[in-house]
Short mmCIF file of C-alpha atoms and ligand atoms in Angstrom, two decimals:
data_model
loop_
_atom_site.label_atom_id
_atom_site.label_comp_id
_atom_site.label_asym_id
_atom_site.label_seq_id
_atom_site.Cartn_x
_atom_site.Cartn_y
_atom_site.Cartn_z
CA MET A 17 112.67 115.09 202.50
CA ILE A 18 114.07 112.84 199.64
CA ALA A 19 116.79 110.34 200.46
CA SER A 20 119.98 111.13 198.23
CA ARG A 21 119.75 107.73 196.76
CA MET A 22 116.66 108.75 194.86
CA LYS A 23 119.11 110.48 192.35
CA ASN A 24 120.66 107.21 191.19
CA LEU A 25 116.70 106.36 189.87
CA HIS A 26 116.45 106.53 186.11
CA PRO A 27 112.80 104.52 185.77
CA TYR A 28 111.99 102.26 182.99
CA VAL A 29 109.81 103.61 180.23
CA PRO A 30 107.54 100.58 179.09
CA GLY A 31 105.68 100.50 176.12
CA GLU A 32 102.66 102.94 175.97
CA GLN A 33 99.15 101.48 177.14
CA PRO A 34 96.76 104.16 175.83
CA LYS A 35 93.17 103.92 176.82
CA ASP A 36 92.03 106.37 174.15
CA ARG A 37 91.27 104.21 171.64
CA ASP A 38 91.26 100.17 170.65
CA TYR A 39 94.97 100.22 169.21
CA ILE A 40 96.16 96.80 167.77
CA LYS A 41 99.10 96.69 170.31
CA LEU A 42 102.38 95.72 168.71
CA ASN A 43 104.50 97.73 171.08
CA ALA A 44 105.20 95.66 173.99
CA ASN A 45 106.13 92.21 172.81
CA GLU A 46 103.10 90.80 174.36
CA ASN A 47 101.53 87.53 172.81
CA PRO A 48 98.59 88.11 171.01
CA TYR A 49 96.94 85.04 171.78
CA PRO A 50 95.02 84.55 175.13
CA PRO A 51 96.54 81.83 177.75
CA SER A 52 95.62 78.22 177.36
CA PRO A 53 91.89 77.62 178.13
CA LEU A 54 92.97 75.61 181.16
CA VAL A 55 94.70 78.70 182.62
CA SER A 56 91.21 80.46 182.63
CA LYS A 57 89.39 77.38 183.75
CA THR A 58 91.57 76.92 186.80
CA VAL A 59 92.08 80.40 187.72
CA ALA A 60 88.21 81.09 187.60
CA LYS A 61 87.73 77.66 189.81
CA ALA A 62 90.63 78.72 192.20
CA ALA A 63 88.94 82.00 192.72
CA LYS A 64 85.36 80.42 193.40
CA LYS A 65 85.77 77.06 194.87
CA TYR A 66 88.91 77.87 196.90
CA ALA A 67 88.16 81.48 197.45
CA ALA A 68 88.88 81.10 201.11
CA LYS A 69 92.63 80.64 200.33
CA MET A 70 92.57 84.57 199.10
CA ALA A 71 92.15 85.43 202.64
CA LEU A 72 95.23 83.59 203.66
CA TYR A 73 98.98 84.31 202.60
CA PRO A 74 99.96 82.25 199.27
CA ASP A 75 103.10 79.63 199.48
CA PRO A 76 106.10 82.10 199.98
CA ASP A 77 108.17 79.62 197.70
CA SER A 78 105.64 78.59 195.09
CA ASN A 79 106.68 75.14 195.44
CA GLU A 80 103.93 73.45 193.38
CA LEU A 81 104.84 76.17 190.71
CA LYS A 82 108.49 75.32 190.72
CA ALA A 83 107.81 71.39 190.29
CA ALA A 84 105.25 72.34 187.43
CA ILE A 85 107.82 74.75 185.42
CA ALA A 86 110.76 72.09 186.12
CA ASP A 87 108.18 69.24 184.62
CA MET A 88 107.55 71.69 181.40
CA LEU A 89 111.39 72.36 180.96
CA ASN A 90 112.07 68.48 180.99
CA LYS A 91 108.94 67.92 178.52
CA THR A 92 109.80 70.50 176.11
CA GLY A 93 113.59 70.55 176.33
CA GLY A 94 113.26 74.36 177.43
CA VAL A 95 111.99 75.92 174.17
CA LEU A 96 108.73 75.81 172.43
CA CYS A 97 109.13 76.86 168.91
CA ARG A 98 110.86 73.60 167.58
CA THR A 99 108.89 70.96 169.92
CA GLU A 100 107.11 68.21 168.20
CA LEU A 101 103.26 68.45 168.48
CA LYS A 102 101.10 65.39 168.91
CA GLY A 103 97.32 65.03 169.12
CA GLY A 104 95.35 67.83 170.88
CA LYS A 105 92.37 69.98 169.44
CA LYS A 106 92.49 72.31 166.50
CA SER A 107 93.77 75.10 168.72
CA GLY A 108 97.04 72.90 169.98
CA SER A 109 95.33 73.05 173.46
CA GLY A 110 96.00 69.69 175.12
CA ALA A 111 98.61 68.38 172.53
CA ALA A 112 101.48 66.53 173.91
CA CYS A 113 104.76 68.38 173.37
CA THR A 114 108.19 66.58 173.06
CA PRO A 115 111.67 68.23 172.20
CA SER A 116 113.51 67.87 169.33
CA ALA A 117 116.71 65.72 169.71
CA THR A 118 119.03 68.85 169.80
CA ASP A 119 116.73 70.59 172.62
CA LYS A 120 116.84 67.53 174.94
CA ILE A 121 118.11 68.45 178.42
CA PRO A 122 120.66 66.01 179.30
CA PHE A 123 119.60 65.91 182.99
CA SER A 124 116.36 66.09 184.95
CA VAL A 125 115.55 69.97 185.92
CA THR A 126 114.47 69.75 189.58
CA PRO A 127 112.14 72.13 191.85
CA ASP A 128 115.53 73.18 193.59
CA MET A 129 116.87 74.51 190.72
CA ILE A 130 114.22 76.81 189.86
CA TYR A 131 113.23 80.36 191.71
CA CYS A 132 109.88 82.04 190.99
CA GLY A 133 109.26 85.69 191.32
CA ASN A 134 106.70 88.38 190.29
CA GLY A 135 107.51 88.99 186.66
CA SER A 136 111.07 88.40 185.11
CA ASP A 137 111.70 92.19 186.12
CA GLU A 138 111.37 91.44 189.92
CA VAL A 139 113.60 88.15 189.27
CA LEU A 140 116.28 90.44 187.86
CA SER A 141 116.41 92.94 190.40
CA PHE A 142 116.91 90.13 193.04
CA VAL A 143 119.70 88.70 190.78
CA PHE A 144 121.35 92.23 190.56
CA TYR A 145 121.31 92.46 194.39
CA ALA A 146 122.48 88.74 194.83
CA PHE A 147 125.34 88.73 192.63
CA PHE A 148 126.59 92.21 191.36
CA ASP A 149 128.83 94.03 193.45
CA GLY A 150 129.29 97.85 193.44
CA ASP A 151 133.03 97.50 193.36
CA ARG A 152 133.66 96.52 189.86
CA PRO A 153 131.72 97.23 186.32
CA LEU A 154 129.09 94.72 185.30
CA VAL A 155 129.51 93.72 181.36
CA LEU A 156 126.56 93.92 179.15
CA PRO A 157 126.01 94.96 175.70
CA ASN A 158 124.94 98.55 174.43
CA PHE A 159 122.32 97.79 173.27
CA THR A 160 120.16 95.04 175.22
CA TYR A 161 117.19 95.09 177.66
CA SER A 162 117.00 98.45 178.77
CA PHE A 163 115.89 97.72 182.18
CA TYR A 164 119.61 96.54 183.23
CA PRO A 165 120.77 99.86 183.60
CA VAL A 166 117.93 100.90 185.44
CA TYR A 167 118.70 98.08 188.01
CA ALA A 168 122.50 99.04 188.03
CA GLY A 169 121.21 102.56 189.13
CA PHE A 170 119.05 101.45 191.65
CA TYR A 171 121.65 98.88 193.31
CA ASN A 172 124.64 101.27 192.45
CA VAL A 173 126.28 98.74 190.10
CA PRO A 174 128.78 100.34 187.57
CA LEU A 175 128.48 99.34 184.09
CA ASP A 176 130.70 98.32 181.39
CA GLN A 177 128.41 98.83 178.08
CA VAL A 178 130.04 97.29 175.35
CA PRO A 179 128.98 98.42 171.98
CA LEU A 180 127.19 95.85 169.37
CA LYS A 181 129.28 95.36 166.31
CA ALA A 182 128.74 96.87 163.19
CA ASP A 183 125.99 93.96 162.10
CA TRP A 184 124.25 94.19 165.54
CA THR A 185 125.45 91.29 167.02
CA LEU A 186 127.49 91.11 170.36
CA ASP A 187 130.85 91.91 170.63
CA LYS A 188 132.01 88.59 172.41
CA GLU A 189 135.58 89.12 172.34
CA LYS A 190 135.62 92.76 174.09
CA MET A 191 132.98 91.67 176.72
CA LEU A 192 135.15 88.65 177.62
CA SER A 193 138.37 90.74 177.55
CA ASP A 194 136.38 93.42 179.78
CA ALA A 195 135.09 90.76 182.17
CA ASN A 196 138.43 89.04 182.59
CA ALA A 197 140.34 92.35 183.05
CA HIS A 198 137.81 93.32 186.09
CA ASP A 199 136.96 89.96 187.22
CA THR A 200 133.15 90.54 186.95
CA SER A 201 129.87 89.34 185.70
CA ILE A 202 128.07 89.31 182.15
CA ILE A 203 124.65 89.74 181.38
CA PHE A 204 122.74 89.64 178.27
CA ALA A 205 119.42 88.85 176.84
CA ASN A 206 119.76 85.89 174.40
CA PRO A 207 117.96 86.36 171.87
CA ASN A 208 119.00 89.78 172.36
CA ALA A 209 116.57 93.03 172.44
CA PRO A 210 115.93 95.07 170.80
CA THR A 211 117.72 93.65 167.83
CA GLY A 212 116.32 89.81 168.14
CA ILE A 213 119.36 88.22 167.27
CA ALA A 214 120.30 85.07 169.07
CA LEU A 215 123.72 83.44 169.75
CA SER A 216 123.66 79.74 169.63
CA ARG A 217 123.96 77.58 172.63
CA ASP A 218 127.42 76.47 171.62
CA GLU A 219 128.28 80.35 171.03
CA VAL A 220 127.24 80.82 174.73
CA ARG A 221 128.93 78.03 175.78
CA LYS A 222 132.46 79.36 174.74
CA MET A 223 131.87 82.59 176.29
CA ILE A 224 131.18 81.11 179.54
CA GLN A 225 134.24 78.93 179.30
CA ALA A 226 136.34 82.06 178.91
CA ALA A 227 134.61 84.14 181.37
CA PRO A 228 135.50 84.44 184.91
CA LYS A 229 134.41 81.17 186.73
CA ASP A 230 133.76 82.96 190.18
CA ARG A 231 131.50 85.11 188.91
CA VAL A 232 128.07 84.72 187.90
CA PHE A 233 127.16 84.81 184.04
CA VAL A 234 123.46 85.75 183.54
CA VAL A 235 121.33 84.89 180.20
CA ASP A 236 117.97 86.19 179.88
CA GLU A 237 115.73 84.10 177.87
CA ALA A 238 112.77 86.15 177.63
CA TYR A 239 112.34 85.48 173.86
CA VAL A 240 113.93 82.05 173.65
CA ASP A 241 110.66 80.15 172.69
CA PHE A 242 110.30 81.89 169.27
CA GLY A 243 113.52 80.12 167.84
CA GLY A 244 116.59 80.52 169.96
CA GLU A 245 118.40 77.79 171.53
CA SER A 246 118.11 77.42 175.30
CA CYS A 247 121.28 77.33 177.66
CA ILE A 248 119.41 75.35 180.24
CA PRO A 249 121.53 72.05 179.08
CA LEU A 250 124.53 73.99 180.13
CA LEU A 251 123.79 74.08 183.71
CA ALA A 252 125.28 70.55 183.48
CA GLU A 253 128.63 72.08 182.71
CA PHE A 254 128.70 75.42 184.72
CA SER A 255 127.62 76.19 188.09
CA ASN A 256 127.94 79.98 187.78
CA LEU A 257 125.40 80.15 185.07
CA VAL A 258 122.22 82.01 185.75
CA ILE A 259 119.27 81.57 183.44
CA VAL A 260 116.25 83.92 183.52
CA ARG A 261 112.84 83.25 181.76
CA THR A 262 109.29 84.80 181.91
CA PHE A 263 105.55 83.72 181.33
CA SER A 264 104.97 87.34 179.68
CA LYS A 265 105.75 86.62 176.02
CA SER A 266 105.60 82.89 174.97
CA LEU A 267 103.36 81.73 177.61
CA CYS A 268 100.73 84.54 176.90
CA GLY A 269 100.70 85.65 180.65
CA ALA A 270 102.10 89.31 180.93
CA GLY A 271 99.27 90.31 183.27
CA MET A 272 99.85 87.25 185.73
CA ARG A 273 103.34 88.90 186.53
CA LEU A 274 105.47 85.42 186.65
CA GLY A 275 108.92 84.97 185.79
CA TYR A 276 111.75 82.68 186.93
CA VAL A 277 115.36 81.60 187.28
CA VAL A 278 116.92 78.27 186.37
CA ALA A 279 120.30 77.65 188.19
CA SER A 280 122.23 75.77 190.39
CA PRO A 281 120.05 75.10 193.78
CA GLU A 282 122.99 77.30 195.62
CA LEU A 283 122.57 80.15 193.60
CA VAL A 284 118.70 79.82 193.99
CA ASN A 285 119.13 79.88 197.79
CA HIS A 286 120.73 82.95 197.50
CA ILE A 287 118.28 84.85 195.26
CA THR A 288 115.50 83.24 197.76
CA THR A 289 117.58 85.05 200.44
CA VAL A 290 117.13 88.33 198.94
CA LYS A 291 113.31 87.62 198.19
CA ASN A 292 112.84 86.74 201.94
CA SER A 293 114.64 90.10 203.08
CA LEU A 294 112.23 92.27 200.73
CA ASN A 295 109.08 90.74 199.68
CA HIS A 296 108.32 87.13 201.15
CA PHE A 297 105.23 86.51 198.95
CA PRO A 298 105.82 87.85 195.59
CA ILE A 299 103.38 85.71 193.74
CA ASP A 300 99.80 85.47 194.66
CA PHE A 301 97.76 82.66 195.26
CA LEU A 302 95.86 83.25 191.70
CA SER A 303 98.96 83.75 189.68
CA GLN A 304 100.33 80.57 191.08
CA GLN A 305 97.33 78.59 190.03
CA GLY A 306 97.65 80.26 186.68
CA GLY A 307 101.42 79.54 186.38
CA ILE A 308 100.70 76.04 187.61
CA ALA A 309 97.70 75.26 184.81
CA ALA A 310 99.93 77.15 181.93
CA CYS A 311 102.79 74.52 182.67
CA LYS A 312 100.59 71.75 181.98
CA ASP A 313 99.56 72.88 178.30
CA ALA A 314 102.88 73.47 176.97
CA GLY A 315 101.34 72.08 173.42
CA TYR A 316 99.22 75.14 173.48
CA TYR A 317 102.00 77.55 173.97
CA ALA A 318 103.98 75.58 171.16
CA HIS A 319 101.47 76.02 168.84
CA CYS A 320 101.01 79.62 169.57
CA ALA A 321 104.88 80.18 169.50
CA LYS A 322 105.13 78.56 166.06
CA LEU A 323 102.19 80.83 164.68
CA VAL A 324 103.99 83.87 165.72
CA ALA A 325 107.40 82.72 164.13
CA VAL A 326 105.57 81.90 160.64
CA GLU A 327 103.87 85.20 160.76
CA ARG A 328 107.07 86.95 161.59
CA ASP A 329 109.12 85.27 158.63
CA ARG A 330 106.04 86.33 156.62
CA PHE A 331 106.29 90.09 157.72
CA CYS A 332 110.11 90.29 157.33
CA ASP A 333 109.61 89.08 153.64
CA PHE A 334 106.84 91.73 153.14
CA LEU A 335 109.31 94.68 154.53
CA ARG A 336 112.37 93.42 152.57
CA GLU A 337 110.22 93.42 149.12
CA ARG A 338 109.80 97.16 150.20
CA GLY A 339 113.14 98.11 150.85
CA TRP A 340 113.40 97.78 154.76
CA PHE A 341 116.42 96.69 156.42
CA VAL A 342 115.21 93.85 158.73
CA ILE A 343 117.47 92.40 161.15
CA PRO A 344 116.87 88.64 161.62
CA SER A 345 115.04 88.05 164.41
CA GLN A 346 114.49 84.71 166.48
CA THR A 347 111.96 86.51 168.65
CA ASN A 348 108.38 87.59 168.42
CA PHE A 349 109.37 91.07 167.28
CA ILE A 350 111.45 92.59 164.75
CA PHE A 351 113.83 95.53 164.69
CA VAL A 352 113.59 97.30 161.28
CA LYS A 353 114.60 100.63 159.22
CA LYS A 354 114.51 102.09 156.04
CA ASP A 355 116.70 104.81 154.16
CA GLY A 356 115.05 107.79 153.60
CA VAL A 357 112.08 106.73 156.44
CA ARG A 358 111.91 108.84 159.69
CA ALA A 359 111.05 106.33 162.31
CA GLU A 360 109.44 108.45 164.80
CA GLU A 361 107.20 110.10 161.95
CA THR A 362 106.38 106.63 160.81
CA TYR A 363 105.49 105.27 164.22
CA ARG A 364 103.42 108.29 164.68
CA LYS A 365 101.52 107.85 161.43
CA ILE A 366 101.02 104.00 162.18
CA LYS A 367 99.49 105.11 165.41
CA GLN A 368 96.99 107.49 163.90
CA ALA A 369 96.07 104.48 161.75
CA GLY A 370 95.07 102.75 165.05
CA ILE A 371 98.26 100.49 165.45
CA LEU A 372 101.01 101.00 167.98
CA VAL A 373 104.48 100.17 167.53
CA ARG A 374 107.65 100.72 169.47
CA HIS A 375 110.04 103.66 168.52
CA PHE A 376 113.08 104.60 171.11
CA SER A 377 114.91 107.72 170.68
CA THR A 378 118.05 106.37 172.01
CA PRO A 379 120.94 107.46 169.83
CA GLY A 380 122.34 104.81 168.04
CA ILE A 381 119.00 103.13 167.31
CA GLU A 382 116.66 106.16 166.80
CA GLU A 383 116.20 105.03 162.93
CA PHE A 384 114.65 102.00 164.20
CA LEU A 385 111.24 100.66 164.62
CA ARG A 386 110.47 97.47 166.98
CA ILE A 387 107.53 95.97 165.73
CA THR A 388 106.01 93.09 167.87
CA ILE A 389 104.41 90.24 165.70
CA GLY A 390 100.53 89.82 166.39
CA THR A 391 98.03 87.60 164.74
CA HIS A 392 97.71 87.00 160.80
CA GLU A 393 94.95 89.74 160.65
CA GLN A 394 96.70 92.09 162.79
CA MET A 395 99.82 91.68 160.84
CA ASN A 396 97.71 92.04 157.62
CA GLU A 397 96.16 95.26 158.78
CA LEU A 398 99.59 96.57 159.63
CA LYS A 399 100.72 95.62 155.95
CA ARG A 400 97.80 97.68 154.93
CA VAL A 401 98.32 100.65 156.95
CA MET A 402 102.16 100.59 155.78
CA ASP A 403 101.62 100.54 152.13
CA ASN A 404 99.18 103.40 152.52
CA LEU A 405 102.00 105.47 154.27
C1 PLP B 28 109.85 91.26 178.38
C2 PLP B 28 111.26 91.28 178.99
C3 PLP B 28 111.64 90.96 180.47
C4 PLP B 28 110.36 91.05 181.48
O1 PLP B 28 109.39 90.60 181.46
P1 PLP B 28 108.34 90.26 182.59
O2 PLP B 28 108.42 88.92 183.15
O3 PLP B 28 107.21 90.85 182.22
O4 PLP B 28 108.80 91.34 183.82
C5 PLP B 28 112.74 90.46 180.77
N1 PLP B 28 113.87 90.68 180.03
C6 PLP B 28 113.45 90.60 178.51
C7 PLP B 28 114.65 90.78 177.83
C8 PLP B 28 112.42 91.08 178.15
O5 PLP B 28 111.99 91.37 176.84
#
């Protein structure tokens, strides 16, 4: 009854979403802040004034959303945390947002360089389908985003998982020599997950220069807005670079399911071909409207990203003062452990106190907890709970 390909499937296990009580959720790297008020207003208006549109198919290629994303990237330099904010209200909403000098993109991102999909998880799956062959091992770090091996199973792509170095950074040399030995692609998250460590743009540039030119090089920038450097400026130098981004983390939109690729128009066309062979209309009308509105209020999201980064650094200090080992993070989460502390037990005790954090039982990282950074109040509550343990 069941197709034999099903034996290759090893589904991803997301952070738990229990309903038994009102937990403080610090386990799925969601943003603790709601979307910009402009998003709520726009979606409500779309649902009411343009209700008839919900009876029709949405724009299959999200053209207006692509244009809005391109515009936001050009105005922010593709990263929110270091932008300059001007004007706006106290919430940051409506504030103009200009890139810092180092983040300015040296060309104009155009809509034909954007592919939009139903969350970056779907976008990633199409990237796997379009660019990774079954005849050579895809190079990626171990550890990185744990959905990549899931897709590799789904699409029958063999993996070459290169262990992280002792300091939890990527083993760039080994990844590059393996990629060149097999003429194959490389994928990783930058900043990486679950470590939170980022490579600088210059480090990624050197990697792409040394990697196979005829294979796609994929950088997943899900967390870049919290302190990393975007590789979007490198698209001027490399036609094989594919950058994957999401609205789920820094754009407070995990429930809207929006992700996108920034790459050359040629590579975007290939991903579109996959989409049109599998799911013609990946983004519904309301999410397209919400996404367009979000892109118009980058100032609000920059404000939120800065709040998260400040809270992260405070919480890291708190843990270090108490003897925890904290990997320096450029993201909205931290990866921490402490000698003599059993991570799984600590996770359970914190849960009993009403806060969810993430524990992976994966060998090699089973001593760590991954803690998403929430609001100031949420982190104060976690501090209180941890001091009582
Ligand atoms: C959260 C995350 C994603 C998935 O984002 P969605 O857009 O919600 O599907 C992709 N890559 C990494 C590294 C992530 O952490």
